[in-house]
Tab-separated table of N, CA and C in Angstrom:
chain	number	residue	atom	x	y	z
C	1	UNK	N	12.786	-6.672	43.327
C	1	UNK	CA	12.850	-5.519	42.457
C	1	UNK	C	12.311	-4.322	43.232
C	2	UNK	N	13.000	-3.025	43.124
C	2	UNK	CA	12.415	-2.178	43.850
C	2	UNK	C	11.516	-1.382	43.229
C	3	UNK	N	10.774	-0.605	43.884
C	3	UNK	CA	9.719	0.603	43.414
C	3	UNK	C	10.208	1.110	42.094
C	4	UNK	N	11.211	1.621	41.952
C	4	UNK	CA	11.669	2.725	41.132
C	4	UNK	C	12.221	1.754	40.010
C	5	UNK	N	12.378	0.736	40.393
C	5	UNK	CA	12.792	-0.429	38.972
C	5	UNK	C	11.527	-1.023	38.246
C	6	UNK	N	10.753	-0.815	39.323
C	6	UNK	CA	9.392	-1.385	38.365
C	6	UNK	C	8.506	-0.271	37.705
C	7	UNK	N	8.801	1.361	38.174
C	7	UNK	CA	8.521	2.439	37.092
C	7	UNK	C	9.226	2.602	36.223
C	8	UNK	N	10.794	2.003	35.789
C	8	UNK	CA	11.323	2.051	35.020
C	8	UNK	C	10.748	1.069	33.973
C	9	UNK	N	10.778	0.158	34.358
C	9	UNK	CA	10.346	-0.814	33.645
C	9	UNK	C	9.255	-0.891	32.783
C	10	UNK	N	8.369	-0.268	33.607
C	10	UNK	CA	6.794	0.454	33.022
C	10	UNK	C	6.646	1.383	32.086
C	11	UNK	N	7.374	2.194	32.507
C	11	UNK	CA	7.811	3.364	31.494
C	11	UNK	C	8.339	2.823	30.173
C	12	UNK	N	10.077	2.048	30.252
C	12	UNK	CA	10.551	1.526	29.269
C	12	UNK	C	9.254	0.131	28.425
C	13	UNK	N	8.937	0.189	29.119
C	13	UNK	CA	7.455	-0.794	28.268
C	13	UNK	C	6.654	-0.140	27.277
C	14	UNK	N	5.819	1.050	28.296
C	14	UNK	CA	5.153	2.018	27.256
C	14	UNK	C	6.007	2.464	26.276
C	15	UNK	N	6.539	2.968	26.248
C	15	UNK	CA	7.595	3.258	25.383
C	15	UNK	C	8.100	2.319	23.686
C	16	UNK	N	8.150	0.920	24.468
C	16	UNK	CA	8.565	0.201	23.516
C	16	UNK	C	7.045	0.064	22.982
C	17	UNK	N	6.136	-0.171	23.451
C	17	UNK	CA	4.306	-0.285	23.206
C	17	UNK	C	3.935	0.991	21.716
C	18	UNK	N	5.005	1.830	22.335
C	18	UNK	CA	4.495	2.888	21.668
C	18	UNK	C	5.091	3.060	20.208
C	19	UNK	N	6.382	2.716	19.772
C	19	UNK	CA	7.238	2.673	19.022
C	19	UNK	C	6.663	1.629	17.816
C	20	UNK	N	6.037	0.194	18.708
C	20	UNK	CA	5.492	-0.440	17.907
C	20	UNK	C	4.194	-0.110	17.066
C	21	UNK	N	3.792	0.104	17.963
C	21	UNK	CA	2.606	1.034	17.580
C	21	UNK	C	2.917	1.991	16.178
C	22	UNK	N	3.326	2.690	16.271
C	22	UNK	CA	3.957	3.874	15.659
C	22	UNK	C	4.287	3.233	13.979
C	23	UNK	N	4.848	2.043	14.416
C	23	UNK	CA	5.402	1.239	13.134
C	23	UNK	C	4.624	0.519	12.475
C	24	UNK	N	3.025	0.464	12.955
C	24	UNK	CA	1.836	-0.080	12.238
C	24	UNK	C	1.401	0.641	11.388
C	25	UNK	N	2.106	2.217	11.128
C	25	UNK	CA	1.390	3.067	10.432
C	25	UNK	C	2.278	3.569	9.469
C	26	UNK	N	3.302	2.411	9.237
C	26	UNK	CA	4.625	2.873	8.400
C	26	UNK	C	4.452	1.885	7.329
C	27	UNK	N	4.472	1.599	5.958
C	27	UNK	CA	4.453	0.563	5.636
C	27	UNK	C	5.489	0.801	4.320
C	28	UNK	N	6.583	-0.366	4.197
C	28	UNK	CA	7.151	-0.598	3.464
C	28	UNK	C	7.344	-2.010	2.320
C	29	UNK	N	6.655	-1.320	1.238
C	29	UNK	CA	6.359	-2.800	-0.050
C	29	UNK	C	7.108	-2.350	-1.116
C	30	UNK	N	7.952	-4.061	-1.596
C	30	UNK	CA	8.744	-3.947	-2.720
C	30	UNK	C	8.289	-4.643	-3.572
C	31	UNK	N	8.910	-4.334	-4.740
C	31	UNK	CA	8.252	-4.547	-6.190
C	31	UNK	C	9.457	-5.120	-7.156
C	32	UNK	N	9.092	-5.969	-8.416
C	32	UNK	CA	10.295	-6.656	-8.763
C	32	UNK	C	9.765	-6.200	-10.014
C	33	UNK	N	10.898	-6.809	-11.512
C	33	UNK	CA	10.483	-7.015	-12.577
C	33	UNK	C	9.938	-8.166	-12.436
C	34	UNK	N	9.845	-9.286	-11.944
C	34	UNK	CA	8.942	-10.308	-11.865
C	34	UNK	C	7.825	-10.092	-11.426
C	35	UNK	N	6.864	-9.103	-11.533
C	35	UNK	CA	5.639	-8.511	-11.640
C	35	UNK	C	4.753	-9.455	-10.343
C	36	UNK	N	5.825	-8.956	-8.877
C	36	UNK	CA	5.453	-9.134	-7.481
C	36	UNK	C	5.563	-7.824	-6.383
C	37	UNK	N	5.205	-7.946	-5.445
C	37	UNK	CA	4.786	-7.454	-4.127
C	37	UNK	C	5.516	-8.400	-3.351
C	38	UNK	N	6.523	-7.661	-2.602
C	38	UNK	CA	7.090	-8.708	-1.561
C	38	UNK	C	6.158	-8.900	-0.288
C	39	UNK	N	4.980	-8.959	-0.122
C	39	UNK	CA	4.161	-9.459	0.994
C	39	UNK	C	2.422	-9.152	0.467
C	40	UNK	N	1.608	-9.976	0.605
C	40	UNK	CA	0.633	-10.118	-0.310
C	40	UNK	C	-0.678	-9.920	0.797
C	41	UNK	N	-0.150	-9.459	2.006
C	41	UNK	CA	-0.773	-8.739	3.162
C	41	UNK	C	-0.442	-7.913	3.838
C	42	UNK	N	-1.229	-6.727	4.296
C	42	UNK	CA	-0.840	-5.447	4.721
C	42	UNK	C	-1.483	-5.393	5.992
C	43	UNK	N	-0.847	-5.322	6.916
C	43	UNK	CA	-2.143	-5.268	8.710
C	43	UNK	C	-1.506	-3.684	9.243
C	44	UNK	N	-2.588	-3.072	9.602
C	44	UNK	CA	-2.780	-1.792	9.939
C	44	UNK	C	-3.882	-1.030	11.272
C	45	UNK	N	-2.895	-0.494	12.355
C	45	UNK	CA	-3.258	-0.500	13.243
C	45	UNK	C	-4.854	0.531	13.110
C	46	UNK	N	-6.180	0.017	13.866
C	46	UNK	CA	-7.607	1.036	14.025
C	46	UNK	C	-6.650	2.305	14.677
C	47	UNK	N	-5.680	2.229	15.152
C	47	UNK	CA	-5.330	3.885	16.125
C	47	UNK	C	-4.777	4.235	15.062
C	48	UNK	N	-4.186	4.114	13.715
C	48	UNK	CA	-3.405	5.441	13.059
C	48	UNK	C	-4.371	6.148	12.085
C	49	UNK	N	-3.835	7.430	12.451
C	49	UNK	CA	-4.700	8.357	11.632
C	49	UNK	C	-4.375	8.638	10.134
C	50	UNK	N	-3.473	8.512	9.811
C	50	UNK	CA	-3.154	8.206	8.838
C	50	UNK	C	-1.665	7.179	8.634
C	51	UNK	N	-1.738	6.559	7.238
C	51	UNK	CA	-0.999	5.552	7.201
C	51	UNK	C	0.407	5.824	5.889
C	52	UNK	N	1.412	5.593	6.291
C	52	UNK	CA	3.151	6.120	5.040
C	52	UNK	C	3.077	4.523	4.645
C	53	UNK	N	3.090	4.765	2.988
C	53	UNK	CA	3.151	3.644	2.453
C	53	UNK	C	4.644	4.119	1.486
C	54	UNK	N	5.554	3.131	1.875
C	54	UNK	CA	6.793	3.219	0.591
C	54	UNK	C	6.925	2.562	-0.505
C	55	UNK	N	6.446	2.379	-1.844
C	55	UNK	CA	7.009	1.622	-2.618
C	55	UNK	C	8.273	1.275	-3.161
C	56	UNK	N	8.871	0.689	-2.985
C	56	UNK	CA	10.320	0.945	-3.991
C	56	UNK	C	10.350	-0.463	-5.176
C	57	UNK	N	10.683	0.030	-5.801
C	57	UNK	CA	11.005	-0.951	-7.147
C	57	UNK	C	12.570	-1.552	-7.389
C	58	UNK	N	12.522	-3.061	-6.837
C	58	UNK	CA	14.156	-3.016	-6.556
C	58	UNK	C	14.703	-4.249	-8.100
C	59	UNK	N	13.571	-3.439	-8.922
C	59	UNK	CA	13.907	-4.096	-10.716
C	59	UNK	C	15.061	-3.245	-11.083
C	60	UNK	N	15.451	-3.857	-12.391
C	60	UNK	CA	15.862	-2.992	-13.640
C	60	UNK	C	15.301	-2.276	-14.459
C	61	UNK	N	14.202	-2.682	-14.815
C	61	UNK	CA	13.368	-2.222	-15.983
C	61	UNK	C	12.617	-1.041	-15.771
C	62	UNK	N	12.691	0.063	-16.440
C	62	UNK	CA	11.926	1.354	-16.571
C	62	UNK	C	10.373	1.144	-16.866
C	63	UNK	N	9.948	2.567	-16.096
C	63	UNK	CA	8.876	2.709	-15.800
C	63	UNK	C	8.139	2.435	-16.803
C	64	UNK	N	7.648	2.716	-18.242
C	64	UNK	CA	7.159	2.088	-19.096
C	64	UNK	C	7.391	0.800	-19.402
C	65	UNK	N	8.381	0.199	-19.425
C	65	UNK	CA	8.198	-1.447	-19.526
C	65	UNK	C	7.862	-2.146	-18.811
C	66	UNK	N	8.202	-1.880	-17.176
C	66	UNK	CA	7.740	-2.368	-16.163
C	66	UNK	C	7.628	-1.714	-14.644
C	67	UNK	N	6.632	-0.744	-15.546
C	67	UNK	CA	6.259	0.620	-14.394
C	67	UNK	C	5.022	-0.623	-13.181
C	68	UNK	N	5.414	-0.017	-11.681
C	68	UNK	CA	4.461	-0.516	-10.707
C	68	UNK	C	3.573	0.841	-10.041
C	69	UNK	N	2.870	0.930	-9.293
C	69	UNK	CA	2.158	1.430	-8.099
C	69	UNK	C	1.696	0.611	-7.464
C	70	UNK	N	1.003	1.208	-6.518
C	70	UNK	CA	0.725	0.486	-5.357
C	70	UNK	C	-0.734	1.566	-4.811
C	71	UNK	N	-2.016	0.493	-5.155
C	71	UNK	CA	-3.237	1.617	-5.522
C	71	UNK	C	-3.917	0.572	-4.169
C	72	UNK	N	-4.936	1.491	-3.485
C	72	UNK	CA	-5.384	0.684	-2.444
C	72	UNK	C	-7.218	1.152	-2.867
C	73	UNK	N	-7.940	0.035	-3.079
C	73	UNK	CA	-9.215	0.133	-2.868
C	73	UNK	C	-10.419	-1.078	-2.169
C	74	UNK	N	-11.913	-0.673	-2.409
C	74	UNK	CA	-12.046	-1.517	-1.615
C	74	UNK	C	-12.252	-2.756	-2.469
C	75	UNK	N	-12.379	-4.046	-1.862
C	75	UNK	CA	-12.351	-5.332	-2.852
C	75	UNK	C	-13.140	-5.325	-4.080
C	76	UNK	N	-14.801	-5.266	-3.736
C	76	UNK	CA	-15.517	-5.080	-4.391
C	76	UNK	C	-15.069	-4.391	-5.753
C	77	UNK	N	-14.229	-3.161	-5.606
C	77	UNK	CA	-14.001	-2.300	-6.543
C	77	UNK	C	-12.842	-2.762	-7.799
C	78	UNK	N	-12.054	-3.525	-7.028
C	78	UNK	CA	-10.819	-3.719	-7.830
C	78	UNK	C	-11.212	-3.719	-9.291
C	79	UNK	N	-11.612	-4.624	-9.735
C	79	UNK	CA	-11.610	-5.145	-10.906
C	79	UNK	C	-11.668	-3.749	-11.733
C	80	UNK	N	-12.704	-3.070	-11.256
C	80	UNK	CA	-13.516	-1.691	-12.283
C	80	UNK	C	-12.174	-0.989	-12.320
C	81	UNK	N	-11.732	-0.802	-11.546
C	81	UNK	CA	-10.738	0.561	-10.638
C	81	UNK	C	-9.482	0.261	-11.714
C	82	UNK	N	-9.105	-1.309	-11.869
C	82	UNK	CA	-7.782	-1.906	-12.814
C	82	UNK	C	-8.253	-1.219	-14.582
C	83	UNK	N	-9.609	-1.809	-14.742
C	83	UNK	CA	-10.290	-2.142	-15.579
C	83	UNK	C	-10.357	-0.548	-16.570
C	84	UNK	N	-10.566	0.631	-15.746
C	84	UNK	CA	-10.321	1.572	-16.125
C	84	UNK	C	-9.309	2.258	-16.058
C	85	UNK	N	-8.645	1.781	-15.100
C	85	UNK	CA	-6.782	2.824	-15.083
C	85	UNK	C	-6.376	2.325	-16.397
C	86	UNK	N	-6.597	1.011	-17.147
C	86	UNK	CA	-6.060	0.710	-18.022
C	86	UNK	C	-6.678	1.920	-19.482
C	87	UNK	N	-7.502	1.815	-19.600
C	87	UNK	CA	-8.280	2.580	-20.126
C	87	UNK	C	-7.200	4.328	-20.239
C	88	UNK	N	-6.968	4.538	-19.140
C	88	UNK	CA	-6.462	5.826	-18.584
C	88	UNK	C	-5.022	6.100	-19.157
C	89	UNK	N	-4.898	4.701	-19.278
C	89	UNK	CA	-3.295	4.869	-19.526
C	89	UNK	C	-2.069	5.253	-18.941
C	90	UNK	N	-0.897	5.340	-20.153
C	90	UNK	CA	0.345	5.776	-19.001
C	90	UNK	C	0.509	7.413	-18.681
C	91	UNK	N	-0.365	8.142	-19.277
C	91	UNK	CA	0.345	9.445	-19.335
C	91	UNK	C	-0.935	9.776	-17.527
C	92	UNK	N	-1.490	8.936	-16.991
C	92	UNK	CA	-2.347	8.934	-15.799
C	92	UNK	C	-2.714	8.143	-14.806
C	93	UNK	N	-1.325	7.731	-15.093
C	93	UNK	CA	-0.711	6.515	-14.267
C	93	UNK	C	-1.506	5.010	-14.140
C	94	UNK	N	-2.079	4.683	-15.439
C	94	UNK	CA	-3.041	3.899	-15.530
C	94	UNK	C	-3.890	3.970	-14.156
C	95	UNK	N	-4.530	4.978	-13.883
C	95	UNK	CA	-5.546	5.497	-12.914
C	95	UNK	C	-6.769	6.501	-13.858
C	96	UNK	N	-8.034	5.855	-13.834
C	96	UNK	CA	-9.027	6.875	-14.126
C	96	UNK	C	-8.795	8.435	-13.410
C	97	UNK	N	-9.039	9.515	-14.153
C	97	UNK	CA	-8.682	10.859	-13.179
C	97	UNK	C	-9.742	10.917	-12.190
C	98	UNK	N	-9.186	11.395	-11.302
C	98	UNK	CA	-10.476	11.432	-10.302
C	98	UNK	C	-11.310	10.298	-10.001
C	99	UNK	N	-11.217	9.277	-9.859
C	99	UNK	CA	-11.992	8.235	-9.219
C	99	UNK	C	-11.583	8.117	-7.726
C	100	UNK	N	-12.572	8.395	-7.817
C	100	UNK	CA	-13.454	8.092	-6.295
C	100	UNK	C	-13.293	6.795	-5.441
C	101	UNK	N	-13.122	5.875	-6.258
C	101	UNK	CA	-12.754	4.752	-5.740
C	101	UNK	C	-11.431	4.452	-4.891
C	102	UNK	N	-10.700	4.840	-5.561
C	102	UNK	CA	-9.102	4.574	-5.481
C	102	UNK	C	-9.270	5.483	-4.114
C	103	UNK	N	-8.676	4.848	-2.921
C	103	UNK	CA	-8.659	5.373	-1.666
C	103	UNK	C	-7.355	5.708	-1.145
C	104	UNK	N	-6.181	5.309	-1.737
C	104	UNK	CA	-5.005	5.948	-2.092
C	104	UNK	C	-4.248	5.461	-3.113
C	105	UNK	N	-2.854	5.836	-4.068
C	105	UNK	CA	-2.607	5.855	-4.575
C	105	UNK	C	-0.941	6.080	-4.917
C	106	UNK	N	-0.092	5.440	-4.745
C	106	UNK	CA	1.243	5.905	-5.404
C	106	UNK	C	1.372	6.415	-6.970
C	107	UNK	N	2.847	7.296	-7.384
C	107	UNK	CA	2.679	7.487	-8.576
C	107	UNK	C	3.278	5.853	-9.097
C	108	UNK	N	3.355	6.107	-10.306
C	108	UNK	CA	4.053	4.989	-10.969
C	108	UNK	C	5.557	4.988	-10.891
C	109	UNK	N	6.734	3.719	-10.560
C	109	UNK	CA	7.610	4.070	-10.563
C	109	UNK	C	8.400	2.847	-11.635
C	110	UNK	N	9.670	3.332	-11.995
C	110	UNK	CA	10.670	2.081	-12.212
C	110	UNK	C	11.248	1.508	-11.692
C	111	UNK	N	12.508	0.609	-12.247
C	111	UNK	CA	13.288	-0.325	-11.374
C	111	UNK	C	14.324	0.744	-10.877
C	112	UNK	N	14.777	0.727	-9.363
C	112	UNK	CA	15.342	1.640	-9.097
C	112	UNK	C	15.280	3.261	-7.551
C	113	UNK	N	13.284	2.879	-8.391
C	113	UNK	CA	12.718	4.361	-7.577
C	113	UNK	C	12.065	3.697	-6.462
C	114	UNK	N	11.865	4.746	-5.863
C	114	UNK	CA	11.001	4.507	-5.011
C	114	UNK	C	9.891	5.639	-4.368
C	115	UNK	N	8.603	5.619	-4.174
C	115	UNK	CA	7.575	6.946	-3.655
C	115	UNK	C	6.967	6.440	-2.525
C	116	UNK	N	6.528	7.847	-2.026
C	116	UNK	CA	6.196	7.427	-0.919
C	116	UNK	C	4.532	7.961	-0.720
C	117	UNK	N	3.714	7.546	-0.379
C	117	UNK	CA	2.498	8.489	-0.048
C	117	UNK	C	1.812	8.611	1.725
C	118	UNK	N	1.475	9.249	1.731
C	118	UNK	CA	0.620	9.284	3.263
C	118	UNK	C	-0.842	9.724	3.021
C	119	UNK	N	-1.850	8.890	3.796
C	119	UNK	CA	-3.295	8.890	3.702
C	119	UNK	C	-3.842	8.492	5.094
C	120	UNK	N	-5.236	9.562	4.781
C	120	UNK	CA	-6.023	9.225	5.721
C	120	UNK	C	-6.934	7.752	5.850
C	121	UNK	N	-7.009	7.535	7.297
C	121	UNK	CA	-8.122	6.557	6.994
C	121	UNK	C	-9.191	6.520	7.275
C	122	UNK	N	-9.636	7.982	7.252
C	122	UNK	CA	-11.021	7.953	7.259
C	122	UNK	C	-12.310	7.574	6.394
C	123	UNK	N	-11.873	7.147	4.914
C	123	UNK	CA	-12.570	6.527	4.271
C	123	UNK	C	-12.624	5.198	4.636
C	124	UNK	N	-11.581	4.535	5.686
C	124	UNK	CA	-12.124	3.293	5.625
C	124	UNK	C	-12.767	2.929	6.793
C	125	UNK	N	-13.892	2.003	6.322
C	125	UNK	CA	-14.286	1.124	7.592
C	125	UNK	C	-13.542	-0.214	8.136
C	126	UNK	N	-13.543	0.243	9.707
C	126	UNK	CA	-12.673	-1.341	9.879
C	126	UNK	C	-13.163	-2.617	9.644
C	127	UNK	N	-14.247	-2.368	9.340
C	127	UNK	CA	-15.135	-4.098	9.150
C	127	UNK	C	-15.278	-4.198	7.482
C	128	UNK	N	-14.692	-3.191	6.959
C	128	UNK	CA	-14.425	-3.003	5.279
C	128	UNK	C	-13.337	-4.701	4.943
C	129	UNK	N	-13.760	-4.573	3.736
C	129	UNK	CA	-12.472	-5.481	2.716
C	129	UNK	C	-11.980	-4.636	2.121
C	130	UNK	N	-10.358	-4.306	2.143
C	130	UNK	CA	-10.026	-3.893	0.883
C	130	UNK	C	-8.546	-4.446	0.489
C	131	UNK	N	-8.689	-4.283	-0.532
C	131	UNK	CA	-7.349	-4.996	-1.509
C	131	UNK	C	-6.335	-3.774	-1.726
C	132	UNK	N	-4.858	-3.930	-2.077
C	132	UNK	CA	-3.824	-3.376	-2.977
C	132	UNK	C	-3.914	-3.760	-3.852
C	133	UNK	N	-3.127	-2.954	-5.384
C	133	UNK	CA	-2.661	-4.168	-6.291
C	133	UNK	C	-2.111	-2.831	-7.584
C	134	UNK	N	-1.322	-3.344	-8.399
C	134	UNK	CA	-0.515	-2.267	-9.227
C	134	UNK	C	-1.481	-2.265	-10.138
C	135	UNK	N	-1.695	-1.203	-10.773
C	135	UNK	CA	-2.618	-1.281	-11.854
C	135	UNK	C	-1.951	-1.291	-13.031
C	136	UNK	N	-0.642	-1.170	-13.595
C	136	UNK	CA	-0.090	-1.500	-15.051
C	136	UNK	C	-0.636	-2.730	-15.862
C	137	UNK	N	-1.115	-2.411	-16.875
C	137	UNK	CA	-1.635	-3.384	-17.471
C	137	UNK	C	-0.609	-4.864	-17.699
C	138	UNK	N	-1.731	-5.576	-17.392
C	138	UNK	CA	-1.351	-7.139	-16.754
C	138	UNK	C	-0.492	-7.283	-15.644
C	139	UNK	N	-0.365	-6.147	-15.149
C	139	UNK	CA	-0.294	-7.016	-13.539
C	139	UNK	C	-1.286	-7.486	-12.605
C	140	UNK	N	-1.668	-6.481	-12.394
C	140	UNK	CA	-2.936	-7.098	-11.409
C	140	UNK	C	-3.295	-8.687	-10.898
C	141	UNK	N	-3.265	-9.285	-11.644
C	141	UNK	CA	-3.267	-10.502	-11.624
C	141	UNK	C	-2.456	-11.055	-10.621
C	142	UNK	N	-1.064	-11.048	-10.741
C	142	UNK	CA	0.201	-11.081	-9.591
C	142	UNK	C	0.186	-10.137	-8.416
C	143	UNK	N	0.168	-8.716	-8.712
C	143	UNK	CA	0.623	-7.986	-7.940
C	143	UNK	C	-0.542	-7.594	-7.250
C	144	UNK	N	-1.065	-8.100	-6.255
C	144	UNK	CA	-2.123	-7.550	-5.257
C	144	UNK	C	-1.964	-8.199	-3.701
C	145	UNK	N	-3.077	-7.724	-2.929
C	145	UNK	CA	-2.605	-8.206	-1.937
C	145	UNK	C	-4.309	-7.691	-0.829
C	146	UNK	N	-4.166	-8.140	0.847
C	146	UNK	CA	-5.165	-8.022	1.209
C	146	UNK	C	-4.493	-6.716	2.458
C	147	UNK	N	-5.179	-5.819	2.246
C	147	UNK	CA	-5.432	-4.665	3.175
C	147	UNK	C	-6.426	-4.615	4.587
C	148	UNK	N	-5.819	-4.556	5.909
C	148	UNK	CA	-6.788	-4.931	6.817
C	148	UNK	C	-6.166	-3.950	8.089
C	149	UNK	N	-7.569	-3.494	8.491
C	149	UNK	CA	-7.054	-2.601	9.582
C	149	UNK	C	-7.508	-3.412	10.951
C	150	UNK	N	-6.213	-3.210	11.890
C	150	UNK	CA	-6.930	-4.236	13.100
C	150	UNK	C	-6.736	-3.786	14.300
């Protein structure tokens, strides 16, 4: 192999290194009327500065019958964080206003939609636990998952 094939090569490496990279900070989760998350783990690179989360809802059922999000906090918190969005209701996306907890947040969607959000991760620590999980009342239970930056 010559000189100039093995800077190609190097190059076309970084490159592909980089792309992957790039795609640790993209994240795409689907949602059913069978009150699931198509992957019940999320891995997320320590280098992105912030992270694109897509939900899409690939149900039938409208957002009040079987509205999802996709709420990220830390473990510890879940329960409270569910416990009061319910409380909050639909007209606030079963999310307490302003809690502090909730470290990001999609809106609520139906079968059909799909949102997208982008967040920093500077609230989190990498040696943190934290969970996903939809907060519509009675999902939670099904729809969660483990959040990990690595």
């Amino acid at each position: 192999m010559t000189g100039i094939m093995k800077v190609l090569l190097g190059a076309a490496g970084a490159l592909i290194a980089a792309s992957i990279q790039a795609q640790d900070c993209t994240v795409a989760i689907d949602s059913t009327d069978q009150m699931r998350f198509d992957r019940d783990r999320i891995v997320v690179s320590r280098d992105c500065e912030t992270v694109e989360v897509t939900l899409t809802h690939s149900g039938r059922l409208n957002v009040r019958q079987m509205g999802h999000n996709w709420v990220l906090v830390a473990s510890n918190d879940l329960d409270a964080v569910v416990a009061e969005g319910i409380r909050a209701g639909f007209d606030n996306g079963y999310l307490k206003p302003d809690d502090t907890r909730v470290l990001a947040a999609t809106e609520l969607i139906g079968g059909g939609e799909s949102t997208t959000i982008t967040f920093s991760l500077d609230r989190l620590d990498p040696g943190g636990r934290y969970e996903y999980v939809c907060t519509f009342p009675g999902h939670s239970t099904l729809m969660r998952g483990e959040f990990v930056l690595e």
